[in-house]
Coordinates of C-alpha atoms in Angstrom, one line a residue:
X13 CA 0.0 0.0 0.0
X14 CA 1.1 3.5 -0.8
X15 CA 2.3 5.8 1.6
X16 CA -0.6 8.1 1.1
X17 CA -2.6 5.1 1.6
X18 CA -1.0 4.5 5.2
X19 CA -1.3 8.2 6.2
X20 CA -4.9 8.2 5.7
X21 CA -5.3 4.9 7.3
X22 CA -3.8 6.6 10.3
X23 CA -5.8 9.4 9.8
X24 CA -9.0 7.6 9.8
X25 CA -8.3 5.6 13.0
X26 CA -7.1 8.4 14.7
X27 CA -9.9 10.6 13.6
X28 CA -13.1 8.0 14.8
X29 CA -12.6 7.7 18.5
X30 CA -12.8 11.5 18.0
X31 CA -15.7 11.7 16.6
X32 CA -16.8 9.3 19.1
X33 CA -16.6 12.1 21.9
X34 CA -17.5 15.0 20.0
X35 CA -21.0 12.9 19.4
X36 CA -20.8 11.6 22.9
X37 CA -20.4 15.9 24.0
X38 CA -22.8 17.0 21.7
X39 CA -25.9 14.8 23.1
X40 CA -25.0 15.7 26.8
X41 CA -25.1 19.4 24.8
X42 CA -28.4 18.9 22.8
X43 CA -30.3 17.1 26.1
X44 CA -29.2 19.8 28.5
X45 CA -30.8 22.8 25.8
X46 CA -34.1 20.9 25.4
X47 CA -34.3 20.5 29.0
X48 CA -34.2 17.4 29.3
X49 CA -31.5 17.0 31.7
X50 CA -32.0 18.9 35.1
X51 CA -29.3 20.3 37.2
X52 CA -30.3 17.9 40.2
X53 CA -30.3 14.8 37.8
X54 CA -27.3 15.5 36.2
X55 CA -25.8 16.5 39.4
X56 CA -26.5 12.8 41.3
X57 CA -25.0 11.0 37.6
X58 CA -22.2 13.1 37.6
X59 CA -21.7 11.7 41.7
X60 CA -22.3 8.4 40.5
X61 CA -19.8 8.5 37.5
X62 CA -17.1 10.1 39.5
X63 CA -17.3 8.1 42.8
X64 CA -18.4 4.7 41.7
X65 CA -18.0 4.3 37.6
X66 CA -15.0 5.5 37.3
X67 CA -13.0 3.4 40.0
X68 CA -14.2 0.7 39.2
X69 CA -13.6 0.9 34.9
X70 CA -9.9 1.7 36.8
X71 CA -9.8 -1.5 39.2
X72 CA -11.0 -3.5 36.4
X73 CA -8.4 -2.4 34.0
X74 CA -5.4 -2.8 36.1
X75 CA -6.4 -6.6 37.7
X76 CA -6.8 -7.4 34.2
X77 CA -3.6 -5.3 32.8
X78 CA -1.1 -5.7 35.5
X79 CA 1.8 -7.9 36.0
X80 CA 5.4 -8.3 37.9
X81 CA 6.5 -7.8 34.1
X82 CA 4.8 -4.8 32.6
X83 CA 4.5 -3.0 36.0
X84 CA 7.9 -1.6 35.5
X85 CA 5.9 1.2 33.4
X86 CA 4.4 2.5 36.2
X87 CA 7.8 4.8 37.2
X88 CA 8.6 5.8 33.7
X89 CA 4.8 7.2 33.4
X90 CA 4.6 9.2 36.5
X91 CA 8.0 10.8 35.6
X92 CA 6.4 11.9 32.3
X93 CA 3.2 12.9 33.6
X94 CA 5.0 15.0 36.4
X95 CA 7.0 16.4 33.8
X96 CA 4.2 17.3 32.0
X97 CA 2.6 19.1 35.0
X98 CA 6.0 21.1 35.5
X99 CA 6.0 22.3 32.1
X100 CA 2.2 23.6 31.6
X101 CA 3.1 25.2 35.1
X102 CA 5.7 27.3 33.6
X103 CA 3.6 28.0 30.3
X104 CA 0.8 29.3 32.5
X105 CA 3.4 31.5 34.8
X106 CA 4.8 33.0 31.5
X107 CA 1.3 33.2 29.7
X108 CA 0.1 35.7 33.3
X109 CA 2.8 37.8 32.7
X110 CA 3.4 38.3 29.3
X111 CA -0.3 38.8 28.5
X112 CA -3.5 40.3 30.5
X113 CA -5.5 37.3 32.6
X114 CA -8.4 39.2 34.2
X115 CA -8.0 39.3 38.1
X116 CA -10.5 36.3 38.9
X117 CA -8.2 33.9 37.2
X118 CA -4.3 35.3 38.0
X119 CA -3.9 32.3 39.7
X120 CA -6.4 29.8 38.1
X121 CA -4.5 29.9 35.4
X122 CA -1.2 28.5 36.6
X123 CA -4.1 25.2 37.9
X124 CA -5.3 25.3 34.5
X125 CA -1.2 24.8 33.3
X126 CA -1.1 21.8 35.6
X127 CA -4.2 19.5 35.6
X128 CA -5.4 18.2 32.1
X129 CA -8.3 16.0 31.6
X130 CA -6.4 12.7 31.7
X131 CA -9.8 10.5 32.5
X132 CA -12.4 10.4 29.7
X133 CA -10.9 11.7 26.9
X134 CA -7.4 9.7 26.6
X135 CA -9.7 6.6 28.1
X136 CA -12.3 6.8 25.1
X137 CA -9.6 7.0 22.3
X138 CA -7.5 4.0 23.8
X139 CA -10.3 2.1 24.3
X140 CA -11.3 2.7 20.7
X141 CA -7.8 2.6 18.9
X142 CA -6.1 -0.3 20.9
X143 CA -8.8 -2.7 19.4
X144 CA -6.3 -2.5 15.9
X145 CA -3.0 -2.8 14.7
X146 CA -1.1 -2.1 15.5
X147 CA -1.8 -2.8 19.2
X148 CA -3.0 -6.4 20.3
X149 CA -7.1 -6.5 21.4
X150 CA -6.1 -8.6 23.8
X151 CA -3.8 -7.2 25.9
X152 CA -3.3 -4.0 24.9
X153 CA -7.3 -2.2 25.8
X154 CA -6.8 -3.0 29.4
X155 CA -3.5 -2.6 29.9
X156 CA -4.0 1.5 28.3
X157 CA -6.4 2.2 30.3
X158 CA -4.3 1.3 33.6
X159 CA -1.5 3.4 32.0
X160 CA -3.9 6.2 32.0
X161 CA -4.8 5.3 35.6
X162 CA -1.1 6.0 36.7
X163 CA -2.1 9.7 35.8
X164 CA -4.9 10.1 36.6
X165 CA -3.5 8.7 40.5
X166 CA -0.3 11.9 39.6
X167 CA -3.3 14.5 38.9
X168 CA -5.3 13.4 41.9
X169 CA -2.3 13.5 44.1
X170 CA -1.3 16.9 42.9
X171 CA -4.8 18.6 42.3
X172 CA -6.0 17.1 45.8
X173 CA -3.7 15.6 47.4
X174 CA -1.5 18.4 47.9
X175 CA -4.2 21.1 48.0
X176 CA -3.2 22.7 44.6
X177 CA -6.7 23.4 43.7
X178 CA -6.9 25.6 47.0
X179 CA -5.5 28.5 44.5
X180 CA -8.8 28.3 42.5
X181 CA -10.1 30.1 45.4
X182 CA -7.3 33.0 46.1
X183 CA -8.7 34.8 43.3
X184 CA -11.4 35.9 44.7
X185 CA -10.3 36.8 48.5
X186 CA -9.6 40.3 49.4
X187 CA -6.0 40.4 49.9
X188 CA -4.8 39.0 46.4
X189 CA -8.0 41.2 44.5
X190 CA -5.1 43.8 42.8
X191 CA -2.5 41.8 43.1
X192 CA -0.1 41.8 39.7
X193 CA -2.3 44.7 37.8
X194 CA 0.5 46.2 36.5
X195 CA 1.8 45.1 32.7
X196 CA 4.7 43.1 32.1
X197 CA 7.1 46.2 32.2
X198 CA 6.2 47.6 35.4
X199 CA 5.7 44.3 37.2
X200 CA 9.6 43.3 36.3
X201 CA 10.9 46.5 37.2
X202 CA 9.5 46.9 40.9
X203 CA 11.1 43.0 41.3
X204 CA 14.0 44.1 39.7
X205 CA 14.1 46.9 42.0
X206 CA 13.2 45.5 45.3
X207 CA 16.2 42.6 44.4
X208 CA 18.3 45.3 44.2
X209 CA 17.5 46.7 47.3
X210 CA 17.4 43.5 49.2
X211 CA 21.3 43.0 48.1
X212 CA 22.1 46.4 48.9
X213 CA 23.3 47.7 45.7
X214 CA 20.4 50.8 45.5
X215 CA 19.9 53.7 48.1
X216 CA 16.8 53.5 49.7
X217 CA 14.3 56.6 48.7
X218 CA 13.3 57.6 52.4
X219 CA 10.7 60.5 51.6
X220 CA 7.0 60.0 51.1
X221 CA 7.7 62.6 47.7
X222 CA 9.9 59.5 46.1
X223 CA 7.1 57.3 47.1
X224 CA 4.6 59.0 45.5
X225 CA 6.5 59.6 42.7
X226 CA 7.2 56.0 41.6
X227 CA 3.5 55.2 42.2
X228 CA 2.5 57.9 39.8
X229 CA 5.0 57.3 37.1
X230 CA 4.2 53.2 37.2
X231 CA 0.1 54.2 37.5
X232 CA 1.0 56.6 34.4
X233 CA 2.9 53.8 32.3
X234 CA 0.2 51.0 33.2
X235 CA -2.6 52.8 31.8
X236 CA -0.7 53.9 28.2
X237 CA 0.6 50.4 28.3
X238 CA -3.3 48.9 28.3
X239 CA -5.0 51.6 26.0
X240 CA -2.1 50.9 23.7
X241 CA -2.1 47.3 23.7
X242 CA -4.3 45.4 25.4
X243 CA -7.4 47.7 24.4
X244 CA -8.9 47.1 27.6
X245 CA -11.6 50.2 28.2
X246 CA -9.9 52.0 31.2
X247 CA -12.8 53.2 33.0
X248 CA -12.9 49.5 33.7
X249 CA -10.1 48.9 35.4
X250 CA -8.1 51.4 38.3
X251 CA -4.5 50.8 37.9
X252 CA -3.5 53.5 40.2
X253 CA -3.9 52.0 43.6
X254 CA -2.4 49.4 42.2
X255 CA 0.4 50.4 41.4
X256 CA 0.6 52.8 45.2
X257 CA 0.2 49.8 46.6
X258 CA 2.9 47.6 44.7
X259 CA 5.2 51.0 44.2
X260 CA 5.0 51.4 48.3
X261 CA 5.3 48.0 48.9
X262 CA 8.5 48.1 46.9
X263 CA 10.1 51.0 48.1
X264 CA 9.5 50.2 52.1
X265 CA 10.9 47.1 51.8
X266 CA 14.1 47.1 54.0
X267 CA 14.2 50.8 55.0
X268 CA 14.5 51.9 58.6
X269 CA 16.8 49.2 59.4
X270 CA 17.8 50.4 62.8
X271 CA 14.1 50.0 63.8
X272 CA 12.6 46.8 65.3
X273 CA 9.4 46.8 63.1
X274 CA 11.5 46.4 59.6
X275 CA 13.1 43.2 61.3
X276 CA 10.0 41.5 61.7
X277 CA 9.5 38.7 58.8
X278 CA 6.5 38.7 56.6
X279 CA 2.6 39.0 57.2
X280 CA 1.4 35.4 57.4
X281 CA -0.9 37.0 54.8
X282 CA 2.0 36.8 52.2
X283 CA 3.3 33.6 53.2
X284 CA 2.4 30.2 50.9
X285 CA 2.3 28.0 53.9
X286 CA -0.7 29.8 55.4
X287 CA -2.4 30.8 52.7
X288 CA -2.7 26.8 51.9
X289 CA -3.8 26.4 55.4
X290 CA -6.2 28.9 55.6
X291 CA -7.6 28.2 52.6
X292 CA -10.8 25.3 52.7
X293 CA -10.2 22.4 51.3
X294 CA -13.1 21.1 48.5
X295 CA -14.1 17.3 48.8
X296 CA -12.1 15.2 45.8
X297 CA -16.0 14.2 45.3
X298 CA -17.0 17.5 44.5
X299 CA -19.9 16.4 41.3
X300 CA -18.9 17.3 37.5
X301 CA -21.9 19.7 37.2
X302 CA -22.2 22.3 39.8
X303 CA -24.5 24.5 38.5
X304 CA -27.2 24.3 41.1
X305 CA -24.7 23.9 44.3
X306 CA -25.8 26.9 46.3
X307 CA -23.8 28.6 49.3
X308 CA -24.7 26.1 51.4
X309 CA -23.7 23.2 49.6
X310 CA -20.6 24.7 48.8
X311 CA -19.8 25.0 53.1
X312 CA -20.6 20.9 52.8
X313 CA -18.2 20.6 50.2
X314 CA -15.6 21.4 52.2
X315 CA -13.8 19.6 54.4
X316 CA -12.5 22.2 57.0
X317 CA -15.0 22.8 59.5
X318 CA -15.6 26.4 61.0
X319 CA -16.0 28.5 57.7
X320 CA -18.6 30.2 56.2
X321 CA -19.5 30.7 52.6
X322 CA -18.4 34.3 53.4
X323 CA -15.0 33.8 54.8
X324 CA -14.5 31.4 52.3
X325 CA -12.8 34.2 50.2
X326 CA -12.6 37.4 52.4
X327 CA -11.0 35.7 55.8
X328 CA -7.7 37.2 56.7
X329 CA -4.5 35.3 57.0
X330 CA -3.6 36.2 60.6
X331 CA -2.9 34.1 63.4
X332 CA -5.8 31.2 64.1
X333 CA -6.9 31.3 67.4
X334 CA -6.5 28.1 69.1
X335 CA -8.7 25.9 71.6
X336 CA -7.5 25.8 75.3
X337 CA -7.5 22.2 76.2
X338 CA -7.3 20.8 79.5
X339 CA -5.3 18.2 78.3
X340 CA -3.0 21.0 76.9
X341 CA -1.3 21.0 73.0
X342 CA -2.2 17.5 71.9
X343 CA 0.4 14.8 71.1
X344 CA 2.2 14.5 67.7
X345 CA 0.8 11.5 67.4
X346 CA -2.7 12.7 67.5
X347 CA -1.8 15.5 65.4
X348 CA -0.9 12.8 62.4
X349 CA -3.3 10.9 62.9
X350 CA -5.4 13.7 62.4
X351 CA -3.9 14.9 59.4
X352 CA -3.5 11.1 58.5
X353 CA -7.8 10.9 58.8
X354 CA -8.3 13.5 57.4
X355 CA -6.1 12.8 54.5
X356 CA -8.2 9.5 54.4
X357 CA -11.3 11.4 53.6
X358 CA -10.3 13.6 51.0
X359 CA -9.0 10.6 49.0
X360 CA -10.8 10.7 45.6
X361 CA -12.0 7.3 45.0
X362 CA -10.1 6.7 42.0
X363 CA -7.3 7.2 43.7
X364 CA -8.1 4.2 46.1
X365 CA -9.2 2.0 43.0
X366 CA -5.4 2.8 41.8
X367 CA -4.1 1.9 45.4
X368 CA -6.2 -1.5 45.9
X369 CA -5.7 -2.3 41.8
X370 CA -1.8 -2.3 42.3
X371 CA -1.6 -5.5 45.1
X372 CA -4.6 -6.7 43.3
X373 CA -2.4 -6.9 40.2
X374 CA 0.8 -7.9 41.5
X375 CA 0.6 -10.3 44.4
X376 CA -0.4 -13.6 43.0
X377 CA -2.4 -15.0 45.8
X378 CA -4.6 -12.2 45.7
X379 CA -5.2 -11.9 41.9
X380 CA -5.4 -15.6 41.7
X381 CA -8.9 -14.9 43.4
X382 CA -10.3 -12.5 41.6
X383 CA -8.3 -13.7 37.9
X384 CA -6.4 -16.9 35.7
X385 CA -3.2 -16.6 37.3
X386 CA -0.2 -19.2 35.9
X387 CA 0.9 -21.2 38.3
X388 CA -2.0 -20.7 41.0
X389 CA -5.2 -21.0 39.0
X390 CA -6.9 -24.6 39.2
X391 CA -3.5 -25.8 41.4
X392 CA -2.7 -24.1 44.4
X393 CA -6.1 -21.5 44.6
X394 CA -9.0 -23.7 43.5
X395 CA -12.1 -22.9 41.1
X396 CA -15.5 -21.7 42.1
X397 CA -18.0 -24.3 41.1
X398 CA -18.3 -22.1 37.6
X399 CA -14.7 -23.2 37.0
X400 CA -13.4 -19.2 37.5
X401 CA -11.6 -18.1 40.7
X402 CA -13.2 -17.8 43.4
X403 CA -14.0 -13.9 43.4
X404 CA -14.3 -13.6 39.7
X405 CA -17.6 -12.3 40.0
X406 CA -16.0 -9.2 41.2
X407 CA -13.8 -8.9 39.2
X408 CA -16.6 -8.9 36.4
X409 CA -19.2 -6.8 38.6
X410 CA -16.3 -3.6 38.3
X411 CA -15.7 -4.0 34.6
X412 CA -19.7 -4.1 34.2
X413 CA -20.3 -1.3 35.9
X414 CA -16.8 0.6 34.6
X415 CA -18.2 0.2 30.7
X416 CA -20.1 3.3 31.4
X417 CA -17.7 5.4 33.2
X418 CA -16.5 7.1 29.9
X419 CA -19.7 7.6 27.9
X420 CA -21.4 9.5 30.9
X421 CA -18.6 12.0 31.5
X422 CA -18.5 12.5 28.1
X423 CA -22.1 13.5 27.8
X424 CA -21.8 15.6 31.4
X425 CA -18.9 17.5 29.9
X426 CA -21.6 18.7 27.1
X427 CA -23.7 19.3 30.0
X428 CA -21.1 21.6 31.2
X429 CA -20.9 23.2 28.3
X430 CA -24.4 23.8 28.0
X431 CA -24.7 25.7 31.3
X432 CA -21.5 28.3 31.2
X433 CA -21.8 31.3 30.6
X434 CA -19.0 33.4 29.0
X435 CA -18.8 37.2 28.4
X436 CA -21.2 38.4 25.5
X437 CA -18.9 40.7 24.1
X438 CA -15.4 39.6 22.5
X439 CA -13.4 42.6 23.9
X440 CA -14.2 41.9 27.6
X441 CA -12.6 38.6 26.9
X442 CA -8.6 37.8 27.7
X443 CA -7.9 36.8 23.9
X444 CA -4.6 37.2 23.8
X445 CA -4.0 35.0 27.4
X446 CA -6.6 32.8 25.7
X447 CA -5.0 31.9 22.4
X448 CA -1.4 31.4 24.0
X449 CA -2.8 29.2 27.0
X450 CA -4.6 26.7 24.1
X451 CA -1.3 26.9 21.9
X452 CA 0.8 25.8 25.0
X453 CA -1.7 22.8 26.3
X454 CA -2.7 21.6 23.0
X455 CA 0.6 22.0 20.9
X456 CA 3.8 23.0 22.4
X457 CA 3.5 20.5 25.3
X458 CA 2.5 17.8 22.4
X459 CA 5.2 18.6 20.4
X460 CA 7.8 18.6 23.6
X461 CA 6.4 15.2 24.4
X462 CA 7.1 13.9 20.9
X463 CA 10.9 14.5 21.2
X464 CA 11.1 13.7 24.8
X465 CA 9.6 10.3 24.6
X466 CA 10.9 9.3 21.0
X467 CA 14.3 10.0 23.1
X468 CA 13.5 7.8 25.9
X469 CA 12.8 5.2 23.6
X470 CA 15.9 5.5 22.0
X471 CA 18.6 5.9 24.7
X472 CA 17.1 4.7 27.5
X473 CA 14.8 1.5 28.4
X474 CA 11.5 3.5 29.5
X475 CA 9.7 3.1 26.8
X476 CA 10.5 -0.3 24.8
X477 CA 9.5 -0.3 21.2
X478 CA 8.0 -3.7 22.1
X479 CA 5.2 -2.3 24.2
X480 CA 3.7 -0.2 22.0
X481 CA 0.3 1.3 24.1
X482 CA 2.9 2.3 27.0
X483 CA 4.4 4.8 24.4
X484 CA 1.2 5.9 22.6
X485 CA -0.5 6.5 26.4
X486 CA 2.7 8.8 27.3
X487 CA 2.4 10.6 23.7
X488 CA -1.6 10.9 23.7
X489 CA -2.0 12.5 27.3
X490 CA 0.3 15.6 26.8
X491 CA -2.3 17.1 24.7
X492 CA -5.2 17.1 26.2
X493 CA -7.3 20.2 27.5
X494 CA -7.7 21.2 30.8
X495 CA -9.2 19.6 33.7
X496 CA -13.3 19.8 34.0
X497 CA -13.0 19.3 38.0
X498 CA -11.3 23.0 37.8
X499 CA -14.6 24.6 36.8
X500 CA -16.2 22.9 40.1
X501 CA -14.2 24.1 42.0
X502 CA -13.8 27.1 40.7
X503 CA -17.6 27.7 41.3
X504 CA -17.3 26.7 44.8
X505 CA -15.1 29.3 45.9
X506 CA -16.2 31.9 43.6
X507 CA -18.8 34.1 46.2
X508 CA -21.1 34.4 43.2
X509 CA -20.9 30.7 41.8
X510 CA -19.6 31.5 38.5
X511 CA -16.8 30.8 36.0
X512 CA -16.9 33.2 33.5
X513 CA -13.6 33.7 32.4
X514 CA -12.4 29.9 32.6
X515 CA -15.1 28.9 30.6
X516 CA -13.8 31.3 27.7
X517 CA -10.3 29.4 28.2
X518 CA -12.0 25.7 28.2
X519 CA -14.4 26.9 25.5
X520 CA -11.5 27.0 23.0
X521 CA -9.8 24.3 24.2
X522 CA -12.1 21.8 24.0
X523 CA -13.7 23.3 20.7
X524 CA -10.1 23.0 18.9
X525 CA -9.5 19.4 20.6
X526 CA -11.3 17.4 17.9
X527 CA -8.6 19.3 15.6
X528 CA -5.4 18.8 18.1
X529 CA -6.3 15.1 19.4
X530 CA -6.5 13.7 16.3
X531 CA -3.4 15.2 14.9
X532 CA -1.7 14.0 17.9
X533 CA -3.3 10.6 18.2
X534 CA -2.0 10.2 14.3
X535 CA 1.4 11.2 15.5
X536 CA 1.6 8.4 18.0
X537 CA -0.1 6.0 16.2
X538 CA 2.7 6.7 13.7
X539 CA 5.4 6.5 16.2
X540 CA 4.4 3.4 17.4
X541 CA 3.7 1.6 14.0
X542 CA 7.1 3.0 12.4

């Protein structure tokens, strides 16, 4: 066959589990308009997808999948998918500053660089394209979806896990409201400044006049800087205490060394540590849609008790107070197990599908009772009277009720899309942050993975040509969009329950995704074929 003949063959392929989705979206879309779907129904599916589906398509897939012999893949992908993380980190951090992200998403943008949607989307087109050459039926379905469970365990554990969606909510609390308003040019100077200062190479200005001064002249440049570039209207936005407050800020850091009060360390208000803390944590079971959560529901959602809707976002970062005890401070011991329970609870259950699949999959006794195991099977762990192990039937129960994990979040994603709400007129919107933010998630991390993992396959014994999925998983999952638990939780800790501006960033990415996915699932597809 001609080589035109093979491109379009891997065209085809790659474009069908696409097409899949997009039809999958688009009647979770069409349902949702014709009111068919209500928030409250598609509320308790999207609960039911997340906490019960879902883990169990994942338990399913990795009994099935996982051995002593292919588990060695589990360390190469949770290098590439942290790797992955790292670098849509720093595409977001350079997309903030070289461009204009409205304040409710300064720092929803750098979560947006770091979680992707690696659950339905990668899951549906592996499920579809591993049925063919040149990957074997067999073996090779399963065994991708449990490579796409190794990142979805590394997003879990990073979005969750170590509280990075908490910066969803300091958007929208009091003390971070005009934080970064100055341009590019501005921004860099004041750091450049205070570095300066801090390594005493620049006199301090002492007088109120100098302070004044630099907050005019920075005010003066922000605003010429966004008429002339960023064509943002400026009765909209105030730069000017803005730039006071950054301008002071910058030019009283250090002075007055002699007195006691410029020795003192940071306000716990500036400090990472204790904004994590005193941010609320949102349940990893948080539902897809959250349209109808009201402020209530949001208070349940989270998992630190003693907050209010309101001081959700406008509590101060001071000192907590702390219980008297009779007892007095309580042990360390209590204190982690504590932290350890607590931990416990905020576990996303496909998290704990992932950490009961893995002994499941690789200690013989125990998969002997649930699978055919060589060596155990029939001989040292007899049949059930059905001639299966023992527990087969659970084994069979998770994969039944996992077949419609991926379907269902498909059509709740259209459901999502059916219910935001973006800005009706172009020019309120960040285009510029926009188009950048969709070029870096659905192309230049792509194209990085290509060379990356083509490398490892080369020099190193990460990737083996031999196993084939293992390289097409690692390939297909650096271009996905961004995660649609972001908009949740978003909506949570927004006061007014909106998303606006991140629906204009998922809006493009997912509408360009049928475009990028396919490109990039050809891409693999030829990698791993070649």
């Amino acid at each position: 066959m001609s080589s035109a003949g093979n491109a379009g063959q891997i065209i085809y392929k790659a474009f069908t589990p696409t097409l899949k989705m997009a039809l999958c979206i688009l009647s979770g879309f069409v349902t949702t308009k014709a009111g068919m779907l209500s928030p409250s129904a598609t509320k308790g599916i999207s609960l039911i997808t997340m906490n019960l589906c879902l883990p169990c398509l994942i338990f399913g897939s990795m009994v099935s999948a996982f051995t002593p012999q292919n588990i060695a893949a589990f360390g190469p992908l949770v290098l590439v998918a942290v790797m992955y993380e790292i670098l849509g980190l720093l595409c977001a951090w350079v997309v903030r500053e070289i461009a204009w992200v409205p304040k409710d998403f300064r720092w929803g943008i750098l979560v947006m660089g770091v979680v992707s949607n690696w659950g339905n989307l990668p899951t549906a087109v592996v499920q579809t394209m591993a049925k063919e050459a040149p990957f074997d039926p067999a073996v090779d379905v399963d065994l991708g979806v449990a490579y796409i469970a190794i990142f979805v365990l590394v997003m879990n554990t990073t979005f969750f896990g170590l509280g990075f969606h908490k910066l969803c909510a300091w958007d929208f609390t009091d003390d971070h409201a005009a934080e970064d308003m100055l341009p590019f040019k501005q921004r860099w100077r004041a750091r450049f400044e205070r570095l300066q200062r801090l390594l005493g190479r620049r006199k301090q200005p002492r007088t109120a006049d100098a302070e004044i001064a630099i907050a005019d002249e920075a005010a003066d440049e922000a605003a010429d800087h966004v008429s002339a570039t960023l064509e943002v209207p400026l009765e909209r936005v105030d730069y000017r205490p803005a730039a006071e407050s950054i301008a002071t800020s910058v030019t009283r850091v250090g002075t007055q060394r002699g007195d006691a009060e410029s020795k003192r360390t940071k306000p716990r208000k500036r400090s990472f540590t204790s904004r994590m803390e005193a941010t609320p944590r949102i349940l990893a079971t948080a539902p897809l849609d959250s349209q109808a959560t009201t402020a209530a529901e949001s208070v349940q959602l989270t998992s630190d008790k003693g907050y209010t809707s309101g001081s959700v976002y406008t509590r101060g970062y001071g000192a907590e107070p702390v219980a008297a005890t009779a007892a007095g401070a309580p042990r360390r011991a209590r204190k982690w197990a504590a932290a350890l329970l607590k931990e416990i609870k905020n576990t996303p259950p496909p998290t704990w599908a992932v950490a009961v699949g893995l002994p499941c999959s690789l200690v013989s006794p125990l998969k002997a009772l649930l699978t055919d195991v060589p060596g155990w099977t029939g001989s040292r762990m007899p049949n059930a009277p059905d001639g299966n192990p023992p527990l087969h039937f659970i084994l069979e129960t998770a994969i039944f009720l996992g077949a419609i994990a991926v379907p269902m979040a498909l059509v709740l994603l259209g459901v999502s899309f059916a219910r935001l709400t973006v800005p009706s007129r172009w020019r309120d919107l960040p285009l510029t942050a926009i188009t950048l933010m969709t070029l870096a998630k659905m192309v230049l991390i792509p194209v990085f993975s290509v060379f990356v993992v083509q490398a490892m396959q080369k020099n190193t014994g990460l990737f083996p040509p031999e196993d084939k999925i293992r390289t097409f998983v690692a390939i297909l999952l650096s271009g996905t969009p961004a995660a649609a638990n972001q908009l949740v939780i978003t909506q949570i800790y927004n006061p007014a329950g909106t998303a606006h501006t991140l629906a204009s960033f998922l809006l493009l990415q997912y509408s360009l995704m049928f475009i990028f996915s396919t490109a990039l699932a050809a891409i693999a597809l030829y990698i791993v074929a070649s």
